[in-house]
Amino acid sequence: MKKLTILPCLSLLSLMVSGCASLNYNEIASNASTFAPGVVVVLPTVKMPEGADQEADKVTKAIYSAAVGTKKFARVIDQVTAKSQMEANSELQDAVLSYTQKLRALQVSDKEKCRKIGEIYQADTIIVAEAGKWGYFTISDEKAGEVGLAIKMIDVATGSVYWKAAHAAKETYHLFKPNLGDMALDLAEKMFGFMPKFATRAVAPAVVAPAVVAPAVVAPAVVAPAVVAPAAVAPAVVAPAAVAPAEVTPAAEEAPEAPATP
């Protein structure tokens, strides 16, 4: 009997915890697990509450940081680059404005515009963001800051929205107002915690080019000219020729003339 009474209590506690941890809105496409996003860009055209348009950069920064923090994407284009690239490219600007306006007004994702955006940004996934709440208010002497975000994650190749989520956060204060940018980051991180599990992105094997070995350049040997030391020639020692004393033969005495024959 004890087991029967404990289990329902545990089940009820589990439901209460999961309910508190859930988002206000979280919709995942049935085929979301087949997507394998690689390069993601958060479009700079964030829809803000009236009078808060100048705060849009804080929203894109929060969503960018939260997306990077998931470590689920090969790359997330930073919000400064995304904005400057759109401002410098009129074709991209027209495509982004046209796409986001149609998506928000008619809930229709224009496949061709989506593909053009992905082509110029070199991204395969785009995120469209919206801030439904942004600012400070006072109700019955309670002062608070409030931020509400909504995001749509879209596959560039098909234009299909495979994840939509929305949530809001409120923080009360007495003297010092909470930083809305920090609140947006905390909120975005919580929302990305409910992001669907994607397919593992196939990584192409690295192609290793054969090493090009440059022929060895052999420098001609520098041969120093041989320094020939002058041969040390010893002065020839000429021995005095041994001259034998001339042997003088005594002259033969002249024979006496023979007497003349009469």
PDB file of C-alpha atoms in Angstrom:
ATOM      1  CA  MET A   1       0.000   0.000   0.000  1.00  0.00           C
ATOM      2  CA  LYS A   2       2.839   2.376   0.751  1.00  0.00           C
ATOM      3  CA  LYS A   3       4.180   2.016  -2.779  1.00  0.00           C
ATOM      4  CA  LEU A   4       0.777   2.889  -4.223  1.00  0.00           C
ATOM      5  CA  THR A   5       0.602   6.111  -2.236  1.00  0.00           C
ATOM      6  CA  ILE A   6       4.194   7.187  -2.882  1.00  0.00           C
ATOM      7  CA  LEU A   7       4.262   6.716  -6.665  1.00  0.00           C
ATOM      8  CA  PRO A   8       1.348   9.061  -7.457  1.00  0.00           C
ATOM      9  CA  CYS A   9       2.993  11.730  -5.310  1.00  0.00           C
ATOM     10  CA  LEU A  10       6.270  11.352  -7.175  1.00  0.00           C
ATOM     11  CA  SER A  11       4.465  11.513 -10.511  1.00  0.00           C
ATOM     12  CA  LEU A  12       2.635  14.663  -9.458  1.00  0.00           C
ATOM     13  CA  LEU A  13       5.894  16.259  -8.301  1.00  0.00           C
ATOM     14  CA  SER A  14       7.532  15.396 -11.627  1.00  0.00           C
ATOM     15  CA  LEU A  15       4.708  17.062 -13.575  1.00  0.00           C
ATOM     16  CA  MET A  16       4.927  20.173 -11.427  1.00  0.00           C
ATOM     17  CA  VAL A  17       8.686  20.500 -11.954  1.00  0.00           C
ATOM     18  CA  SER A  18       8.496  19.940 -15.715  1.00  0.00           C
ATOM     19  CA  GLY A  19       5.635  22.433 -15.980  1.00  0.00           C
ATOM     20  CA  CYS A  20       7.680  25.116 -14.203  1.00  0.00           C
ATOM     21  CA  ALA A  21      10.688  24.468 -16.391  1.00  0.00           C
ATOM     22  CA  SER A  22       8.813  24.584 -19.694  1.00  0.00           C
ATOM     23  CA  LEU A  23       8.454  27.509 -22.085  1.00  0.00           C
ATOM     24  CA  ASN A  24       5.333  29.541 -22.692  1.00  0.00           C
ATOM     25  CA  TYR A  25       5.398  28.286 -26.270  1.00  0.00           C
ATOM     26  CA  ASN A  26       7.537  25.617 -27.883  1.00  0.00           C
ATOM     27  CA  GLU A  27       6.715  24.019 -31.235  1.00  0.00           C
ATOM     28  CA  ILE A  28       9.000  21.551 -32.982  1.00  0.00           C
ATOM     29  CA  ALA A  29       8.349  20.355 -36.523  1.00  0.00           C
ATOM     30  CA  SER A  30       7.785  16.616 -36.851  1.00  0.00           C
ATOM     31  CA  ASN A  31      10.813  16.304 -39.146  1.00  0.00           C
ATOM     32  CA  ALA A  32      13.098  18.609 -37.123  1.00  0.00           C
ATOM     33  CA  SER A  33      15.407  15.723 -36.225  1.00  0.00           C
ATOM     34  CA  THR A  34      16.318  15.338 -39.909  1.00  0.00           C
ATOM     35  CA  PHE A  35      17.852  18.817 -40.105  1.00  0.00           C
ATOM     36  CA  ALA A  36      21.561  19.291 -39.609  1.00  0.00           C
ATOM     37  CA  PRO A  37      22.207  23.039 -39.296  1.00  0.00           C
ATOM     38  CA  GLY A  38      25.769  24.194 -39.791  1.00  0.00           C
ATOM     39  CA  VAL A  39      26.068  27.965 -40.278  1.00  0.00           C
ATOM     40  CA  VAL A  40      23.403  30.085 -38.562  1.00  0.00           C
ATOM     41  CA  VAL A  41      22.601  33.791 -38.872  1.00  0.00           C
ATOM     42  CA  VAL A  42      20.272  35.832 -36.658  1.00  0.00           C
ATOM     43  CA  LEU A  43      18.572  38.340 -38.965  1.00  0.00           C
ATOM     44  CA  PRO A  44      19.065  41.951 -37.766  1.00  0.00           C
ATOM     45  CA  THR A  45      15.407  42.849 -38.414  1.00  0.00           C
ATOM     46  CA  VAL A  46      14.125  42.216 -34.890  1.00  0.00           C
ATOM     47  CA  LYS A  47      10.566  43.387 -34.276  1.00  0.00           C
ATOM     48  CA  MET A  48      10.486  45.452 -31.067  1.00  0.00           C
ATOM     49  CA  PRO A  49       7.697  47.008 -28.978  1.00  0.00           C
ATOM     50  CA  GLU A  50       6.859  50.602 -29.843  1.00  0.00           C
ATOM     51  CA  GLY A  51       9.554  52.991 -28.703  1.00  0.00           C
ATOM     52  CA  ALA A  52      12.205  50.300 -28.189  1.00  0.00           C
ATOM     53  CA  ASP A  53      13.561  49.941 -31.728  1.00  0.00           C
ATOM     54  CA  GLN A  54      16.966  51.246 -30.644  1.00  0.00           C
ATOM     55  CA  GLU A  55      17.306  48.230 -28.339  1.00  0.00           C
ATOM     56  CA  ALA A  56      17.059  45.655 -31.144  1.00  0.00           C
ATOM     57  CA  ASP A  57      20.818  45.070 -31.164  1.00  0.00           C
ATOM     58  CA  LYS A  58      20.622  43.812 -27.573  1.00  0.00           C
ATOM     59  CA  VAL A  59      18.147  41.154 -28.648  1.00  0.00           C
ATOM     60  CA  THR A  60      20.247  39.924 -31.582  1.00  0.00           C
ATOM     61  CA  LYS A  61      23.325  39.876 -29.343  1.00  0.00           C
ATOM     62  CA  ALA A  62      21.523  37.813 -26.706  1.00  0.00           C
ATOM     63  CA  ILE A  63      20.236  35.288 -29.262  1.00  0.00           C
ATOM     64  CA  TYR A  64      23.631  35.103 -30.979  1.00  0.00           C
ATOM     65  CA  SER A  65      25.405  34.429 -27.653  1.00  0.00           C
ATOM     66  CA  ALA A  66      22.841  31.805 -26.633  1.00  0.00           C
ATOM     67  CA  ALA A  67      23.151  30.034 -30.001  1.00  0.00           C
ATOM     68  CA  VAL A  68      26.958  29.967 -29.726  1.00  0.00           C
ATOM     69  CA  GLY A  69      26.665  28.654 -26.182  1.00  0.00           C
ATOM     70  CA  THR A  70      24.811  25.534 -27.349  1.00  0.00           C
ATOM     71  CA  LYS A  71      27.894  24.404 -29.317  1.00  0.00           C
ATOM     72  CA  LYS A  72      25.471  22.725 -31.718  1.00  0.00           C
ATOM     73  CA  PHE A  73      26.407  24.751 -34.783  1.00  0.00           C
ATOM     74  CA  ALA A  74      29.564  24.838 -36.847  1.00  0.00           C
ATOM     75  CA  ARG A  75      29.390  28.641 -36.846  1.00  0.00           C
ATOM     76  CA  VAL A  76      27.035  31.439 -35.851  1.00  0.00           C
ATOM     77  CA  ILE A  77      27.553  34.674 -37.786  1.00  0.00           C
ATOM     78  CA  ASP A  78      28.039  37.440 -35.230  1.00  0.00           C
ATOM     79  CA  GLN A  79      25.374  40.123 -35.075  1.00  0.00           C
ATOM     80  CA  VAL A  80      27.699  43.003 -36.014  1.00  0.00           C
ATOM     81  CA  THR A  81      28.807  41.266 -39.215  1.00  0.00           C
ATOM     82  CA  ALA A  82      25.238  40.287 -40.087  1.00  0.00           C
ATOM     83  CA  LYS A  83      23.990  43.852 -39.689  1.00  0.00           C
ATOM     84  CA  SER A  84      26.845  45.557 -41.539  1.00  0.00           C
ATOM     85  CA  GLN A  85      26.603  43.049 -44.393  1.00  0.00           C
ATOM     86  CA  MET A  86      22.883  43.722 -44.775  1.00  0.00           C
ATOM     87  CA  GLU A  87      23.376  47.487 -44.714  1.00  0.00           C
ATOM     88  CA  ALA A  88      26.089  47.259 -47.383  1.00  0.00           C
ATOM     89  CA  ASN A  89      24.142  44.971 -49.735  1.00  0.00           C
ATOM     90  CA  SER A  90      20.856  46.366 -51.109  1.00  0.00           C
ATOM     91  CA  GLU A  91      19.849  43.006 -52.585  1.00  0.00           C
ATOM     92  CA  LEU A  92      20.270  41.330 -49.207  1.00  0.00           C
ATOM     93  CA  GLN A  93      18.455  44.158 -47.446  1.00  0.00           C
ATOM     94  CA  ASP A  94      15.449  43.870 -49.769  1.00  0.00           C
ATOM     95  CA  ALA A  95      15.350  40.094 -49.373  1.00  0.00           C
ATOM     96  CA  VAL A  96      15.524  40.237 -45.557  1.00  0.00           C
ATOM     97  CA  LEU A  97      12.875  42.964 -45.177  1.00  0.00           C
ATOM     98  CA  SER A  98      10.518  41.323 -47.652  1.00  0.00           C
ATOM     99  CA  TYR A  99      10.947  37.898 -46.085  1.00  0.00           C
ATOM    100  CA  THR A 100      10.471  38.949 -42.454  1.00  0.00           C
ATOM    101  CA  GLN A 101       7.458  41.173 -43.206  1.00  0.00           C
ATOM    102  CA  LYS A 102       5.703  38.364 -45.066  1.00  0.00           C
ATOM    103  CA  LEU A 103       6.553  35.839 -42.363  1.00  0.00           C
ATOM    104  CA  ARG A 104       5.149  38.032 -39.581  1.00  0.00           C
ATOM    105  CA  ALA A 105       2.098  39.346 -41.384  1.00  0.00           C
ATOM    106  CA  LEU A 106       0.976  36.211 -43.215  1.00  0.00           C
ATOM    107  CA  GLN A 107       2.898  33.461 -41.371  1.00  0.00           C
ATOM    108  CA  VAL A 108       4.294  32.443 -44.753  1.00  0.00           C
ATOM    109  CA  SER A 109       7.957  31.578 -45.263  1.00  0.00           C
ATOM    110  CA  ASP A 110       8.932  32.716 -48.761  1.00  0.00           C
ATOM    111  CA  LYS A 111      11.163  29.951 -50.063  1.00  0.00           C
ATOM    112  CA  GLU A 112      12.885  32.017 -52.774  1.00  0.00           C
ATOM    113  CA  LYS A 113      13.657  34.970 -50.489  1.00  0.00           C
ATOM    114  CA  CYS A 114      14.855  32.578 -47.818  1.00  0.00           C
ATOM    115  CA  ARG A 115      17.195  30.897 -50.265  1.00  0.00           C
ATOM    116  CA  LYS A 116      18.555  34.259 -51.433  1.00  0.00           C
ATOM    117  CA  ILE A 117      19.281  35.299 -47.840  1.00  0.00           C
ATOM    118  CA  GLY A 118      21.121  32.051 -47.171  1.00  0.00           C
ATOM    119  CA  GLU A 119      23.073  32.355 -50.413  1.00  0.00           C
ATOM    120  CA  ILE A 120      24.360  35.844 -49.649  1.00  0.00           C
ATOM    121  CA  TYR A 121      25.090  35.160 -45.981  1.00  0.00           C
ATOM    122  CA  GLN A 122      26.540  31.737 -46.831  1.00  0.00           C
ATOM    123  CA  ALA A 123      24.317  30.233 -44.120  1.00  0.00           C
ATOM    124  CA  ASP A 124      22.036  27.190 -44.117  1.00  0.00           C
ATOM    125  CA  THR A 125      19.854  28.306 -41.181  1.00  0.00           C
ATOM    126  CA  ILE A 126      18.309  31.672 -40.314  1.00  0.00           C
ATOM    127  CA  ILE A 127      16.718  32.833 -37.081  1.00  0.00           C
ATOM    128  CA  VAL A 128      13.968  35.456 -37.068  1.00  0.00           C
ATOM    129  CA  ALA A 129      13.489  37.100 -33.672  1.00  0.00           C
ATOM    130  CA  GLU A 130      10.847  39.262 -32.051  1.00  0.00           C
ATOM    131  CA  ALA A 131      10.629  40.999 -28.684  1.00  0.00           C
ATOM    132  CA  GLY A 132       7.031  41.058 -27.503  1.00  0.00           C
ATOM    133  CA  LYS A 133       7.960  42.721 -24.201  1.00  0.00           C
ATOM    134  CA  TRP A 134      10.839  45.038 -23.444  1.00  0.00           C
ATOM    135  CA  GLY A 135      10.994  47.623 -20.703  1.00  0.00           C
ATOM    136  CA  TYR A 136      10.139  48.610 -17.143  1.00  0.00           C
ATOM    137  CA  PHE A 137       6.766  49.037 -15.514  1.00  0.00           C
ATOM    138  CA  THR A 138       5.168  49.690 -12.141  1.00  0.00           C
ATOM    139  CA  ILE A 139       1.977  47.993 -10.946  1.00  0.00           C
ATOM    140  CA  SER A 140       0.657  48.477  -7.398  1.00  0.00           C
ATOM    141  CA  ASP A 141       3.973  49.801  -6.131  1.00  0.00           C
ATOM    142  CA  GLU A 142       5.797  46.825  -7.691  1.00  0.00           C
ATOM    143  CA  LYS A 143       8.569  47.862 -10.051  1.00  0.00           C
ATOM    144  CA  ALA A 144       9.917  45.340 -12.521  1.00  0.00           C
ATOM    145  CA  GLY A 145      11.776  44.861 -15.747  1.00  0.00           C
ATOM    146  CA  GLU A 146      10.225  42.540 -18.311  1.00  0.00           C
ATOM    147  CA  VAL A 147      11.507  40.886 -21.466  1.00  0.00           C
ATOM    148  CA  GLY A 148       9.579  38.607 -23.809  1.00  0.00           C
ATOM    149  CA  LEU A 149      11.214  36.906 -26.801  1.00  0.00           C
ATOM    150  CA  ALA A 150      10.010  34.781 -29.699  1.00  0.00           C
ATOM    151  CA  ILE A 151      12.212  33.038 -32.258  1.00  0.00           C
ATOM    152  CA  LYS A 152      11.760  31.021 -35.421  1.00  0.00           C
ATOM    153  CA  MET A 153      14.515  28.769 -36.782  1.00  0.00           C
ATOM    154  CA  ILE A 154      14.254  28.218 -40.525  1.00  0.00           C
ATOM    155  CA  ASP A 155      15.942  25.855 -42.967  1.00  0.00           C
ATOM    156  CA  VAL A 156      17.296  27.881 -45.893  1.00  0.00           C
ATOM    157  CA  ALA A 157      17.092  25.077 -48.464  1.00  0.00           C
ATOM    158  CA  THR A 158      13.354  24.466 -48.012  1.00  0.00           C
ATOM    159  CA  GLY A 159      12.122  27.612 -46.264  1.00  0.00           C
ATOM    160  CA  SER A 160      10.470  25.457 -43.603  1.00  0.00           C
ATOM    161  CA  VAL A 161      10.248  26.596 -39.977  1.00  0.00           C
ATOM    162  CA  TYR A 162      11.427  23.648 -37.911  1.00  0.00           C
ATOM    163  CA  TRP A 163      11.434  25.263 -34.476  1.00  0.00           C
ATOM    164  CA  LYS A 164       9.380  28.062 -32.889  1.00  0.00           C
ATOM    165  CA  ALA A 165       9.599  29.146 -29.270  1.00  0.00           C
ATOM    166  CA  ALA A 166       8.505  32.037 -27.069  1.00  0.00           C
ATOM    167  CA  HIS A 167       8.974  32.907 -23.420  1.00  0.00           C
ATOM    168  CA  ALA A 168       8.975  35.896 -21.063  1.00  0.00           C
ATOM    169  CA  ALA A 169      10.788  36.834 -17.865  1.00  0.00           C
ATOM    170  CA  LYS A 170      10.141  39.435 -15.180  1.00  0.00           C
ATOM    171  CA  GLU A 171      12.516  40.761 -12.540  1.00  0.00           C
ATOM    172  CA  THR A 172      11.353  43.050  -9.726  1.00  0.00           C
ATOM    173  CA  TYR A 173      13.532  45.762  -8.217  1.00  0.00           C
ATOM    174  CA  HIS A 174      13.486  48.554  -5.635  1.00  0.00           C
ATOM    175  CA  LEU A 175      16.311  50.926  -6.454  1.00  0.00           C
ATOM    176  CA  PHE A 176      18.375  49.621  -9.331  1.00  0.00           C
ATOM    177  CA  LYS A 177      16.766  48.602 -12.594  1.00  0.00           C
ATOM    178  CA  PRO A 178      17.770  45.195 -13.942  1.00  0.00           C
ATOM    179  CA  ASN A 179      19.744  45.187 -17.191  1.00  0.00           C
ATOM    180  CA  LEU A 180      17.329  44.213 -19.953  1.00  0.00           C
ATOM    181  CA  GLY A 181      20.168  42.928 -22.133  1.00  0.00           C
ATOM    182  CA  ASP A 182      21.257  40.525 -19.394  1.00  0.00           C
ATOM    183  CA  MET A 183      17.667  39.423 -18.903  1.00  0.00           C
ATOM    184  CA  ALA A 184      17.373  38.781 -22.650  1.00  0.00           C
ATOM    185  CA  LEU A 185      20.521  36.630 -22.597  1.00  0.00           C
ATOM    186  CA  ASP A 186      19.267  34.534 -19.680  1.00  0.00           C
ATOM    187  CA  LEU A 187      15.935  34.133 -21.425  1.00  0.00           C
ATOM    188  CA  ALA A 188      17.499  33.176 -24.768  1.00  0.00           C
ATOM    189  CA  GLU A 189      19.742  30.595 -23.088  1.00  0.00           C
ATOM    190  CA  LYS A 190      16.718  29.026 -21.424  1.00  0.00           C
ATOM    191  CA  MET A 191      14.860  28.912 -24.742  1.00  0.00           C
ATOM    192  CA  PHE A 192      17.771  27.276 -26.562  1.00  0.00           C
ATOM    193  CA  GLY A 193      17.757  24.620 -23.881  1.00  0.00           C
ATOM    194  CA  PHE A 194      14.531  23.386 -25.514  1.00  0.00           C
ATOM    195  CA  MET A 195      15.965  23.365 -29.026  1.00  0.00           C
ATOM    196  CA  PRO A 196      15.264  20.078 -30.823  1.00  0.00           C
ATOM    197  CA  LYS A 197      17.961  17.495 -31.292  1.00  0.00           C
ATOM    198  CA  PHE A 198      19.275  17.751 -34.810  1.00  0.00           C
ATOM    199  CA  ALA A 199      20.791  15.173 -37.093  1.00  0.00           C
ATOM    200  CA  THR A 200      24.543  14.860 -36.892  1.00  0.00           C
ATOM    201  CA  ARG A 201      26.068  16.972 -39.591  1.00  0.00           C
ATOM    202  CA  ALA A 202      28.155  14.917 -41.982  1.00  0.00           C
ATOM    203  CA  VAL A 203      31.732  16.046 -42.083  1.00  0.00           C
ATOM    204  CA  ALA A 204      33.530  15.470 -45.365  1.00  0.00           C
ATOM    205  CA  PRO A 205      36.838  13.669 -44.934  1.00  0.00           C
ATOM    206  CA  ALA A 206      39.738  15.992 -45.156  1.00  0.00           C
ATOM    207  CA  VAL A 207      41.438  15.821 -48.530  1.00  0.00           C
ATOM    208  CA  VAL A 208      45.132  15.827 -47.946  1.00  0.00           C
ATOM    209  CA  ALA A 209      47.004  16.992 -51.016  1.00  0.00           C
ATOM    210  CA  PRO A 210      50.264  15.166 -51.630  1.00  0.00           C
ATOM    211  CA  ALA A 211      53.095  17.163 -50.315  1.00  0.00           C
ATOM    212  CA  VAL A 212      54.864  19.013 -53.079  1.00  0.00           C
ATOM    213  CA  VAL A 213      58.530  18.537 -52.460  1.00  0.00           C
ATOM    214  CA  ALA A 214      60.578  21.213 -54.127  1.00  0.00           C
ATOM    215  CA  PRO A 215      63.735  19.869 -55.749  1.00  0.00           C
ATOM    216  CA  ALA A 216      66.649  20.476 -53.533  1.00  0.00           C
ATOM    217  CA  VAL A 217      68.593  23.431 -54.779  1.00  0.00           C
ATOM    218  CA  VAL A 218      72.203  22.575 -54.370  1.00  0.00           C
ATOM    219  CA  ALA A 219      74.309  25.665 -54.334  1.00  0.00           C
ATOM    220  CA  PRO A 220      77.536  25.232 -56.213  1.00  0.00           C
ATOM    221  CA  ALA A 221      80.285  24.629 -53.776  1.00  0.00           C
ATOM    222  CA  VAL A 222      82.304  27.717 -53.309  1.00  0.00           C
ATOM    223  CA  VAL A 223      85.840  26.506 -53.682  1.00  0.00           C
ATOM    224  CA  ALA A 224      88.297  28.871 -52.207  1.00  0.00           C
ATOM    225  CA  PRO A 225      91.298  29.250 -54.459  1.00  0.00           C
ATOM    226  CA  ALA A 226      94.064  27.139 -53.136  1.00  0.00           C
ATOM    227  CA  VAL A 227      96.624  29.271 -51.505  1.00  0.00           C
ATOM    228  CA  VAL A 228      99.895  27.843 -52.656  1.00  0.00           C
ATOM    229  CA  ALA A 229     102.642  28.824 -50.334  1.00  0.00           C
ATOM    230  CA  PRO A 230     105.797  29.565 -52.192  1.00  0.00           C
ATOM    231  CA  ALA A 231     108.004  26.575 -51.918  1.00  0.00           C
ATOM    232  CA  ALA A 232     110.763  27.207 -49.582  1.00  0.00           C
ATOM    233  CA  VAL A 233     113.697  26.477 -51.841  1.00  0.00           C
ATOM    234  CA  ALA A 234     116.799  25.874 -49.904  1.00  0.00           C
ATOM    235  CA  PRO A 235     119.774  27.547 -51.580  1.00  0.00           C
ATOM    236  CA  ALA A 236     121.605  24.946 -53.519  1.00  0.00           C
ATOM    237  CA  VAL A 237     124.781  24.059 -51.798  1.00  0.00           C
ATOM    238  CA  VAL A 238     127.254  23.587 -54.603  1.00  0.00           C
ATOM    239  CA  ALA A 239     130.158  21.601 -53.425  1.00  0.00           C
ATOM    240  CA  PRO A 240     133.394  22.909 -54.922  1.00  0.00           C
ATOM    241  CA  ALA A 241     134.350  20.605 -57.708  1.00  0.00           C
ATOM    242  CA  ALA A 242     137.214  18.484 -56.717  1.00  0.00           C
ATOM    243  CA  VAL A 243     139.758  19.416 -59.401  1.00  0.00           C
ATOM    244  CA  ALA A 244     142.516  16.965 -59.627  1.00  0.00           C
ATOM    245  CA  PRO A 245     145.828  18.755 -59.983  1.00  0.00           C
ATOM    246  CA  ALA A 246     146.842  18.779 -63.621  1.00  0.00           C
ATOM    247  CA  GLU A 247     149.502  16.241 -64.284  1.00  0.00           C
ATOM    248  CA  VAL A 248     152.109  17.908 -66.372  1.00  0.00           C
ATOM    249  CA  THR A 249     154.069  15.469 -68.440  1.00  0.00           C
ATOM    250  CA  PRO A 250     157.637  16.696 -68.863  1.00  0.00           C
ATOM    251  CA  ALA A 251     158.278  17.632 -72.458  1.00  0.00           C
ATOM    252  CA  ALA A 252     160.338  15.058 -74.369  1.00  0.00           C
ATOM    253  CA  GLU A 253     163.792  16.175 -74.887  1.00  0.00           C
ATOM    254  CA  GLU A 254     164.463  16.973 -78.434  1.00  0.00           C
ATOM    255  CA  ALA A 255     166.516  14.277 -80.100  1.00  0.00           C
ATOM    256  CA  PRO A 256     169.828  15.526 -81.467  1.00  0.00           C
ATOM    257  CA  GLU A 257     169.744  16.170 -85.118  1.00  0.00           C
ATOM    258  CA  ALA A 258     171.395  13.417 -87.072  1.00  0.00           C
ATOM    259  CA  PRO A 259     174.559  14.446 -88.699  1.00  0.00           C
ATOM    260  CA  ALA A 260     174.197  15.199 -92.333  1.00  0.00           C
ATOM    261  CA  THR A 261     175.360  12.414 -94.568  1.00  0.00           C
ATOM    262  CA  PRO A 262     178.190  13.500 -96.784  1.00  0.00           C
TER     263      PRO A 262
END
